Amino acid sequence: MFILILDYLFEKECRLMKIETVDLHGLSISEALEKVEKNLNWCIKNGVVVLDINHGKGYHSSRNFSVVKKEVRKMLKENDFLRENSYIVIYGESDLPVALTFDEGHTLVVAKGFENKYIGGQKKVEKNLAVFSKEGMKKRKAQKRINAQKRSSRSWKY
Protein backbone atom coordinates (compact mmCIF):
# COMPACT_ATOMS: atom_id res chain seq x y z
CA MET A 1 0.00 0.00 0.00
CA PHE A 2 2.80 2.42 0.95
CA ILE A 3 4.58 1.74 -2.38
CA LEU A 4 1.38 2.40 -4.32
CA ILE A 5 0.97 5.76 -2.60
CA LEU A 6 4.59 6.68 -3.41
CA ASP A 7 4.10 5.63 -7.07
CA TYR A 8 0.95 7.75 -7.25
CA LEU A 9 2.68 10.80 -5.75
CA PHE A 10 5.69 10.28 -8.06
CA GLU A 11 3.50 10.12 -11.19
CA LYS A 12 1.45 13.12 -10.06
CA GLU A 13 4.59 15.20 -9.46
CA CYS A 14 5.99 14.28 -12.91
CA ARG A 15 2.71 15.23 -14.60
CA LEU A 16 2.48 18.53 -12.72
CA MET A 17 5.93 19.74 -13.75
CA LYS A 18 5.14 22.24 -16.48
CA ILE A 19 8.07 22.76 -18.85
CA GLU A 20 8.25 25.34 -21.62
CA THR A 21 10.97 25.94 -24.20
CA VAL A 22 11.97 29.12 -26.00
CA ASP A 23 14.32 28.88 -28.99
CA LEU A 24 16.50 31.92 -29.68
CA HIS A 25 18.44 30.61 -32.67
CA GLY A 26 18.71 33.14 -35.47
CA LEU A 27 17.58 36.12 -33.38
CA SER A 28 19.50 39.30 -32.74
CA ILE A 29 20.42 40.16 -29.15
CA SER A 30 17.56 42.65 -28.77
CA GLU A 31 15.02 40.23 -30.31
CA ALA A 32 16.26 37.41 -28.07
CA LEU A 33 16.07 39.49 -24.89
CA GLU A 34 12.56 40.66 -25.76
CA LYS A 35 11.42 37.10 -26.47
CA VAL A 36 12.92 35.82 -23.20
CA GLU A 37 11.28 38.62 -21.21
CA LYS A 38 7.84 37.90 -22.73
CA ASN A 39 8.13 34.14 -22.20
CA LEU A 40 9.50 34.57 -18.69
CA ASN A 41 6.57 36.75 -17.62
CA TRP A 42 4.06 34.36 -19.17
CA CYS A 43 5.68 31.31 -17.55
CA ILE A 44 5.76 32.85 -14.09
CA LYS A 45 2.12 33.99 -14.34
CA ASN A 46 1.03 30.53 -15.53
CA GLY A 47 2.95 28.43 -12.99
CA VAL A 48 5.49 26.93 -15.35
CA VAL A 49 8.12 25.10 -13.30
CA VAL A 50 10.97 25.04 -15.86
CA LEU A 51 11.63 27.45 -18.72
CA ASP A 52 14.29 26.03 -21.05
CA ILE A 53 15.97 28.87 -22.91
CA ASN A 54 17.76 27.40 -25.92
CA HIS A 55 20.25 30.06 -26.99
CA GLY A 56 22.81 27.78 -28.59
CA LYS A 57 26.51 27.33 -27.94
CA GLY A 58 27.74 30.03 -30.31
CA TYR A 59 29.37 27.72 -32.86
CA HIS A 60 27.80 29.64 -35.75
CA SER A 61 28.55 33.08 -34.32
CA SER A 62 30.95 35.33 -36.21
CA ARG A 63 32.59 36.04 -32.84
CA ASN A 64 33.08 32.31 -32.07
CA PHE A 65 31.13 32.45 -28.80
CA SER A 66 27.46 32.82 -27.93
CA VAL A 67 26.80 36.52 -27.56
CA VAL A 68 23.09 35.81 -27.07
CA LYS A 69 23.87 33.34 -24.25
CA LYS A 70 26.04 35.89 -22.49
CA GLU A 71 23.44 38.66 -22.72
CA VAL A 72 20.52 36.42 -21.76
CA ARG A 73 22.33 35.11 -18.69
CA LYS A 74 23.31 38.66 -17.72
CA MET A 75 19.69 39.81 -18.05
CA LEU A 76 18.42 36.87 -15.99
CA LYS A 77 21.01 37.47 -13.28
CA GLU A 78 19.85 41.07 -12.90
CA ASN A 79 16.12 40.22 -13.02
CA ASP A 80 14.47 40.97 -9.65
CA PHE A 81 11.12 39.61 -10.90
CA LEU A 82 12.61 36.09 -10.86
CA ARG A 83 13.78 36.32 -7.27
CA GLU A 84 10.52 37.91 -6.12
CA ASN A 85 8.63 34.94 -7.58
CA SER A 86 11.03 32.29 -6.20
CA TYR A 87 12.71 31.30 -9.45
CA ILE A 88 16.40 30.57 -9.93
CA VAL A 89 18.66 30.46 -12.96
CA ILE A 90 20.50 27.20 -13.67
CA TYR A 91 22.98 26.85 -16.49
CA GLY A 92 22.57 23.85 -18.79
CA GLU A 93 26.12 22.70 -18.00
CA SER A 94 25.25 22.44 -14.29
CA ASP A 95 25.41 19.12 -12.43
CA LEU A 96 22.03 19.68 -10.76
CA PRO A 97 19.48 16.94 -11.52
CA VAL A 98 17.11 19.30 -13.36
CA ALA A 99 19.89 20.15 -15.86
CA LEU A 100 21.23 16.65 -16.56
CA THR A 101 19.68 16.39 -20.02
CA PHE A 102 20.90 19.85 -21.10
CA ASP A 103 24.25 21.36 -22.13
CA GLU A 104 25.90 24.78 -22.34
CA GLY A 105 23.53 25.75 -25.16
CA HIS A 106 20.68 26.05 -22.65
CA THR A 107 19.84 28.14 -19.61
CA LEU A 108 17.03 27.04 -17.32
CA VAL A 109 14.77 29.19 -15.19
CA VAL A 110 13.45 26.88 -12.47
CA ALA A 111 10.98 27.33 -9.63
CA LYS A 112 12.84 27.01 -6.32
CA GLY A 113 12.58 23.52 -4.91
CA PHE A 114 12.63 21.84 -8.33
CA GLU A 115 16.37 22.19 -8.99
CA ASN A 116 16.92 18.72 -7.51
CA LYS A 117 14.14 17.05 -9.51
CA TYR A 118 14.76 15.02 -12.64
CA ILE A 119 12.97 15.94 -15.85
CA GLY A 120 11.27 13.27 -17.92
CA GLY A 121 8.74 10.47 -17.71
CA GLN A 122 8.68 8.00 -14.86
CA LYS A 123 11.10 5.54 -16.52
CA LYS A 124 13.62 8.28 -17.34
CA VAL A 125 13.37 9.72 -13.83
CA GLU A 126 13.86 6.27 -12.28
CA LYS A 127 16.91 5.70 -14.50
CA ASN A 128 18.39 9.08 -13.53
CA LEU A 129 17.78 8.34 -9.85
CA ALA A 130 19.60 5.01 -10.21
CA VAL A 131 22.48 6.41 -12.25
CA PHE A 132 23.08 9.64 -10.36
CA SER A 133 22.37 8.46 -6.81
CA LYS A 134 25.30 7.83 -4.46
CA GLU A 135 24.85 4.10 -4.96
CA GLY A 136 24.76 4.53 -8.75
CA MET A 137 27.93 6.61 -8.69
CA LYS A 138 29.69 3.94 -6.60
CA LYS A 139 28.65 1.26 -9.12
CA ARG A 140 29.92 3.36 -12.06
CA LYS A 141 33.27 4.00 -10.34
CA ALA A 142 33.66 0.30 -9.53
CA GLN A 143 32.89 -0.60 -13.16
CA LYS A 144 35.43 1.97 -14.39
CA ARG A 145 38.10 0.42 -12.16
CA ILE A 146 37.30 -3.06 -13.50
CA ASN A 147 37.48 -1.79 -17.09
CA ALA A 148 40.79 -0.02 -16.41
CA GLN A 149 42.24 -3.22 -14.92
CA LYS A 150 41.12 -5.20 -17.96
CA ARG A 151 42.76 -2.68 -20.30
CA SER A 152 46.02 -2.63 -18.33
CA SER A 153 46.20 -6.42 -18.09
CA ARG A 154 46.01 -6.83 -21.87
CA SER A 155 49.36 -7.23 -23.49
CA TRP A 156 49.60 -5.96 -27.01
CA LYS A 157 51.87 -7.98 -29.25
CA TYR A 158 52.71 -6.94 -32.74
PDB file of C-alpha atoms in Angstrom:
ATOM      1  CA  MET A   1       0.000   0.000   0.000  1.00  0.00           C
ATOM      2  CA  PHE A   2       2.801   2.422   0.945  1.00  0.00           C
ATOM      3  CA  ILE A   3       4.583   1.738  -2.385  1.00  0.00           C
ATOM      4  CA  LEU A   4       1.379   2.398  -4.321  1.00  0.00           C
ATOM      5  CA  ILE A   5       0.971   5.761  -2.604  1.00  0.00           C
ATOM      6  CA  LEU A   6       4.589   6.677  -3.414  1.00  0.00           C
ATOM      7  CA  ASP A   7       4.101   5.634  -7.070  1.00  0.00           C
ATOM      8  CA  TYR A   8       0.952   7.754  -7.253  1.00  0.00           C
ATOM      9  CA  LEU A   9       2.684  10.796  -5.752  1.00  0.00           C
ATOM     10  CA  PHE A  10       5.687  10.283  -8.061  1.00  0.00           C
ATOM     11  CA  GLU A  11       3.501  10.123 -11.185  1.00  0.00           C
ATOM     12  CA  LYS A  12       1.453  13.117 -10.058  1.00  0.00           C
ATOM     13  CA  GLU A  13       4.588  15.203  -9.464  1.00  0.00           C
ATOM     14  CA  CYS A  14       5.990  14.280 -12.906  1.00  0.00           C
ATOM     15  CA  ARG A  15       2.712  15.228 -14.597  1.00  0.00           C
ATOM     16  CA  LEU A  16       2.483  18.526 -12.721  1.00  0.00           C
ATOM     17  CA  MET A  17       5.930  19.736 -13.748  1.00  0.00           C
ATOM     18  CA  LYS A  18       5.141  22.240 -16.481  1.00  0.00           C
ATOM     19  CA  ILE A  19       8.074  22.756 -18.853  1.00  0.00           C
ATOM     20  CA  GLU A  20       8.251  25.338 -21.619  1.00  0.00           C
ATOM     21  CA  THR A  21      10.969  25.944 -24.197  1.00  0.00           C
ATOM     22  CA  VAL A  22      11.966  29.120 -25.996  1.00  0.00           C
ATOM     23  CA  ASP A  23      14.320  28.880 -28.986  1.00  0.00           C
ATOM     24  CA  LEU A  24      16.500  31.919 -29.677  1.00  0.00           C
ATOM     25  CA  HIS A  25      18.436  30.608 -32.672  1.00  0.00           C
ATOM     26  CA  GLY A  26      18.714  33.141 -35.473  1.00  0.00           C
ATOM     27  CA  LEU A  27      17.585  36.122 -33.378  1.00  0.00           C
ATOM     28  CA  SER A  28      19.505  39.304 -32.737  1.00  0.00           C
ATOM     29  CA  ILE A  29      20.421  40.163 -29.150  1.00  0.00           C
ATOM     30  CA  SER A  30      17.559  42.648 -28.769  1.00  0.00           C
ATOM     31  CA  GLU A  31      15.024  40.227 -30.307  1.00  0.00           C
ATOM     32  CA  ALA A  32      16.259  37.410 -28.072  1.00  0.00           C
ATOM     33  CA  LEU A  33      16.075  39.490 -24.891  1.00  0.00           C
ATOM     34  CA  GLU A  34      12.560  40.662 -25.764  1.00  0.00           C
ATOM     35  CA  LYS A  35      11.419  37.100 -26.472  1.00  0.00           C
ATOM     36  CA  VAL A  36      12.920  35.820 -23.197  1.00  0.00           C
ATOM     37  CA  GLU A  37      11.277  38.617 -21.208  1.00  0.00           C
ATOM     38  CA  LYS A  38       7.837  37.904 -22.729  1.00  0.00           C
ATOM     39  CA  ASN A  39       8.134  34.139 -22.201  1.00  0.00           C
ATOM     40  CA  LEU A  40       9.499  34.572 -18.690  1.00  0.00           C
ATOM     41  CA  ASN A  41       6.575  36.753 -17.619  1.00  0.00           C
ATOM     42  CA  TRP A  42       4.064  34.356 -19.173  1.00  0.00           C
ATOM     43  CA  CYS A  43       5.684  31.305 -17.553  1.00  0.00           C
ATOM     44  CA  ILE A  44       5.763  32.845 -14.087  1.00  0.00           C
ATOM     45  CA  LYS A  45       2.123  33.985 -14.340  1.00  0.00           C
ATOM     46  CA  ASN A  46       1.028  30.531 -15.528  1.00  0.00           C
ATOM     47  CA  GLY A  47       2.946  28.435 -12.990  1.00  0.00           C
ATOM     48  CA  VAL A  48       5.494  26.930 -15.355  1.00  0.00           C
ATOM     49  CA  VAL A  49       8.120  25.102 -13.298  1.00  0.00           C
ATOM     50  CA  VAL A  50      10.967  25.042 -15.863  1.00  0.00           C
ATOM     51  CA  LEU A  51      11.628  27.450 -18.715  1.00  0.00           C
ATOM     52  CA  ASP A  52      14.292  26.034 -21.046  1.00  0.00           C
ATOM     53  CA  ILE A  53      15.972  28.873 -22.909  1.00  0.00           C
ATOM     54  CA  ASN A  54      17.764  27.395 -25.924  1.00  0.00           C
ATOM     55  CA  HIS A  55      20.253  30.062 -26.991  1.00  0.00           C
ATOM     56  CA  GLY A  56      22.814  27.780 -28.593  1.00  0.00           C
ATOM     57  CA  LYS A  57      26.511  27.334 -27.942  1.00  0.00           C
ATOM     58  CA  GLY A  58      27.739  30.034 -30.305  1.00  0.00           C
ATOM     59  CA  TYR A  59      29.365  27.723 -32.862  1.00  0.00           C
ATOM     60  CA  HIS A  60      27.804  29.636 -35.749  1.00  0.00           C
ATOM     61  CA  SER A  61      28.548  33.080 -34.323  1.00  0.00           C
ATOM     62  CA  SER A  62      30.951  35.325 -36.215  1.00  0.00           C
ATOM     63  CA  ARG A  63      32.586  36.043 -32.843  1.00  0.00           C
ATOM     64  CA  ASN A  64      33.077  32.307 -32.069  1.00  0.00           C
ATOM     65  CA  PHE A  65      31.128  32.455 -28.800  1.00  0.00           C
ATOM     66  CA  SER A  66      27.456  32.817 -27.932  1.00  0.00           C
ATOM     67  CA  VAL A  67      26.803  36.518 -27.562  1.00  0.00           C
ATOM     68  CA  VAL A  68      23.091  35.808 -27.074  1.00  0.00           C
ATOM     69  CA  LYS A  69      23.867  33.343 -24.255  1.00  0.00           C
ATOM     70  CA  LYS A  70      26.042  35.894 -22.490  1.00  0.00           C
ATOM     71  CA  GLU A  71      23.444  38.661 -22.724  1.00  0.00           C
ATOM     72  CA  VAL A  72      20.516  36.415 -21.765  1.00  0.00           C
ATOM     73  CA  ARG A  73      22.333  35.114 -18.689  1.00  0.00           C
ATOM     74  CA  LYS A  74      23.313  38.660 -17.715  1.00  0.00           C
ATOM     75  CA  MET A  75      19.685  39.814 -18.053  1.00  0.00           C
ATOM     76  CA  LEU A  76      18.423  36.872 -15.995  1.00  0.00           C
ATOM     77  CA  LYS A  77      21.013  37.466 -13.278  1.00  0.00           C
ATOM     78  CA  GLU A  78      19.853  41.067 -12.904  1.00  0.00           C
ATOM     79  CA  ASN A  79      16.123  40.219 -13.015  1.00  0.00           C
ATOM     80  CA  ASP A  80      14.471  40.968  -9.655  1.00  0.00           C
ATOM     81  CA  PHE A  81      11.122  39.609 -10.901  1.00  0.00           C
ATOM     82  CA  LEU A  82      12.614  36.088 -10.864  1.00  0.00           C
ATOM     83  CA  ARG A  83      13.776  36.317  -7.267  1.00  0.00           C
ATOM     84  CA  GLU A  84      10.519  37.912  -6.124  1.00  0.00           C
ATOM     85  CA  ASN A  85       8.629  34.942  -7.583  1.00  0.00           C
ATOM     86  CA  SER A  86      11.034  32.294  -6.200  1.00  0.00           C
ATOM     87  CA  TYR A  87      12.715  31.297  -9.451  1.00  0.00           C
ATOM     88  CA  ILE A  88      16.403  30.572  -9.929  1.00  0.00           C
ATOM     89  CA  VAL A  89      18.660  30.462 -12.965  1.00  0.00           C
ATOM     90  CA  ILE A  90      20.497  27.202 -13.671  1.00  0.00           C
ATOM     91  CA  TYR A  91      22.978  26.847 -16.488  1.00  0.00           C
ATOM     92  CA  GLY A  92      22.575  23.852 -18.789  1.00  0.00           C
ATOM     93  CA  GLU A  93      26.122  22.696 -17.996  1.00  0.00           C
ATOM     94  CA  SER A  94      25.253  22.443 -14.286  1.00  0.00           C
ATOM     95  CA  ASP A  95      25.410  19.124 -12.434  1.00  0.00           C
ATOM     96  CA  LEU A  96      22.029  19.676 -10.763  1.00  0.00           C
ATOM     97  CA  PRO A  97      19.475  16.941 -11.525  1.00  0.00           C
ATOM     98  CA  VAL A  98      17.109  19.298 -13.365  1.00  0.00           C
ATOM     99  CA  ALA A  99      19.886  20.149 -15.863  1.00  0.00           C
ATOM    100  CA  LEU A 100      21.232  16.652 -16.564  1.00  0.00           C
ATOM    101  CA  THR A 101      19.680  16.395 -20.020  1.00  0.00           C
ATOM    102  CA  PHE A 102      20.905  19.852 -21.099  1.00  0.00           C
ATOM    103  CA  ASP A 103      24.247  21.358 -22.133  1.00  0.00           C
ATOM    104  CA  GLU A 104      25.900  24.781 -22.338  1.00  0.00           C
ATOM    105  CA  GLY A 105      23.533  25.750 -25.159  1.00  0.00           C
ATOM    106  CA  HIS A 106      20.681  26.047 -22.647  1.00  0.00           C
ATOM    107  CA  THR A 107      19.841  28.140 -19.612  1.00  0.00           C
ATOM    108  CA  LEU A 108      17.027  27.043 -17.324  1.00  0.00           C
ATOM    109  CA  VAL A 109      14.770  29.192 -15.186  1.00  0.00           C
ATOM    110  CA  VAL A 110      13.451  26.879 -12.472  1.00  0.00           C
ATOM    111  CA  ALA A 111      10.981  27.332  -9.627  1.00  0.00           C
ATOM    112  CA  LYS A 112      12.841  27.012  -6.321  1.00  0.00           C
ATOM    113  CA  GLY A 113      12.579  23.518  -4.915  1.00  0.00           C
ATOM    114  CA  PHE A 114      12.626  21.843  -8.333  1.00  0.00           C
ATOM    115  CA  GLU A 115      16.368  22.195  -8.995  1.00  0.00           C
ATOM    116  CA  ASN A 116      16.915  18.723  -7.508  1.00  0.00           C
ATOM    117  CA  LYS A 117      14.137  17.048  -9.511  1.00  0.00           C
ATOM    118  CA  TYR A 118      14.764  15.023 -12.637  1.00  0.00           C
ATOM    119  CA  ILE A 119      12.970  15.936 -15.855  1.00  0.00           C
ATOM    120  CA  GLY A 120      11.265  13.267 -17.918  1.00  0.00           C
ATOM    121  CA  GLY A 121       8.739  10.473 -17.714  1.00  0.00           C
ATOM    122  CA  GLN A 122       8.676   7.999 -14.860  1.00  0.00           C
ATOM    123  CA  LYS A 123      11.096   5.540 -16.522  1.00  0.00           C
ATOM    124  CA  LYS A 124      13.618   8.280 -17.342  1.00  0.00           C
ATOM    125  CA  VAL A 125      13.373   9.723 -13.833  1.00  0.00           C
ATOM    126  CA  GLU A 126      13.860   6.275 -12.277  1.00  0.00           C
ATOM    127  CA  LYS A 127      16.906   5.697 -14.498  1.00  0.00           C
ATOM    128  CA  ASN A 128      18.392   9.078 -13.525  1.00  0.00           C
ATOM    129  CA  LEU A 129      17.776   8.341  -9.853  1.00  0.00           C
ATOM    130  CA  ALA A 130      19.597   5.014 -10.215  1.00  0.00           C
ATOM    131  CA  VAL A 131      22.479   6.407 -12.246  1.00  0.00           C
ATOM    132  CA  PHE A 132      23.078   9.643 -10.360  1.00  0.00           C
ATOM    133  CA  SER A 133      22.369   8.458  -6.814  1.00  0.00           C
ATOM    134  CA  LYS A 134      25.304   7.833  -4.463  1.00  0.00           C
ATOM    135  CA  GLU A 135      24.853   4.096  -4.961  1.00  0.00           C
ATOM    136  CA  GLY A 136      24.759   4.535  -8.752  1.00  0.00           C
ATOM    137  CA  MET A 137      27.932   6.613  -8.687  1.00  0.00           C
ATOM    138  CA  LYS A 138      29.688   3.940  -6.604  1.00  0.00           C
ATOM    139  CA  LYS A 139      28.651   1.265  -9.124  1.00  0.00           C
ATOM    140  CA  ARG A 140      29.923   3.361 -12.058  1.00  0.00           C
ATOM    141  CA  LYS A 141      33.266   3.996 -10.340  1.00  0.00           C
ATOM    142  CA  ALA A 142      33.659   0.301  -9.532  1.00  0.00           C
ATOM    143  CA  GLN A 143      32.890  -0.599 -13.158  1.00  0.00           C
ATOM    144  CA  LYS A 144      35.427   1.968 -14.388  1.00  0.00           C
ATOM    145  CA  ARG A 145      38.103   0.418 -12.158  1.00  0.00           C
ATOM    146  CA  ILE A 146      37.298  -3.057 -13.500  1.00  0.00           C
ATOM    147  CA  ASN A 147      37.476  -1.794 -17.094  1.00  0.00           C
ATOM    148  CA  ALA A 148      40.790  -0.022 -16.412  1.00  0.00           C
ATOM    149  CA  GLN A 149      42.236  -3.221 -14.921  1.00  0.00           C
ATOM    150  CA  LYS A 150      41.115  -5.196 -17.961  1.00  0.00           C
ATOM    151  CA  ARG A 151      42.764  -2.682 -20.299  1.00  0.00           C
ATOM    152  CA  SER A 152      46.016  -2.630 -18.333  1.00  0.00           C
ATOM    153  CA  SER A 153      46.201  -6.418 -18.094  1.00  0.00           C
ATOM    154  CA  ARG A 154      46.006  -6.825 -21.875  1.00  0.00           C
ATOM    155  CA  SER A 155      49.361  -7.230 -23.493  1.00  0.00           C
ATOM    156  CA  TRP A 156      49.600  -5.956 -27.006  1.00  0.00           C
ATOM    157  CA  LYS A 157      51.870  -7.982 -29.248  1.00  0.00           C
ATOM    158  CA  TYR A 158      52.709  -6.943 -32.743  1.00  0.00           C
TER     159      TYR A 158
END
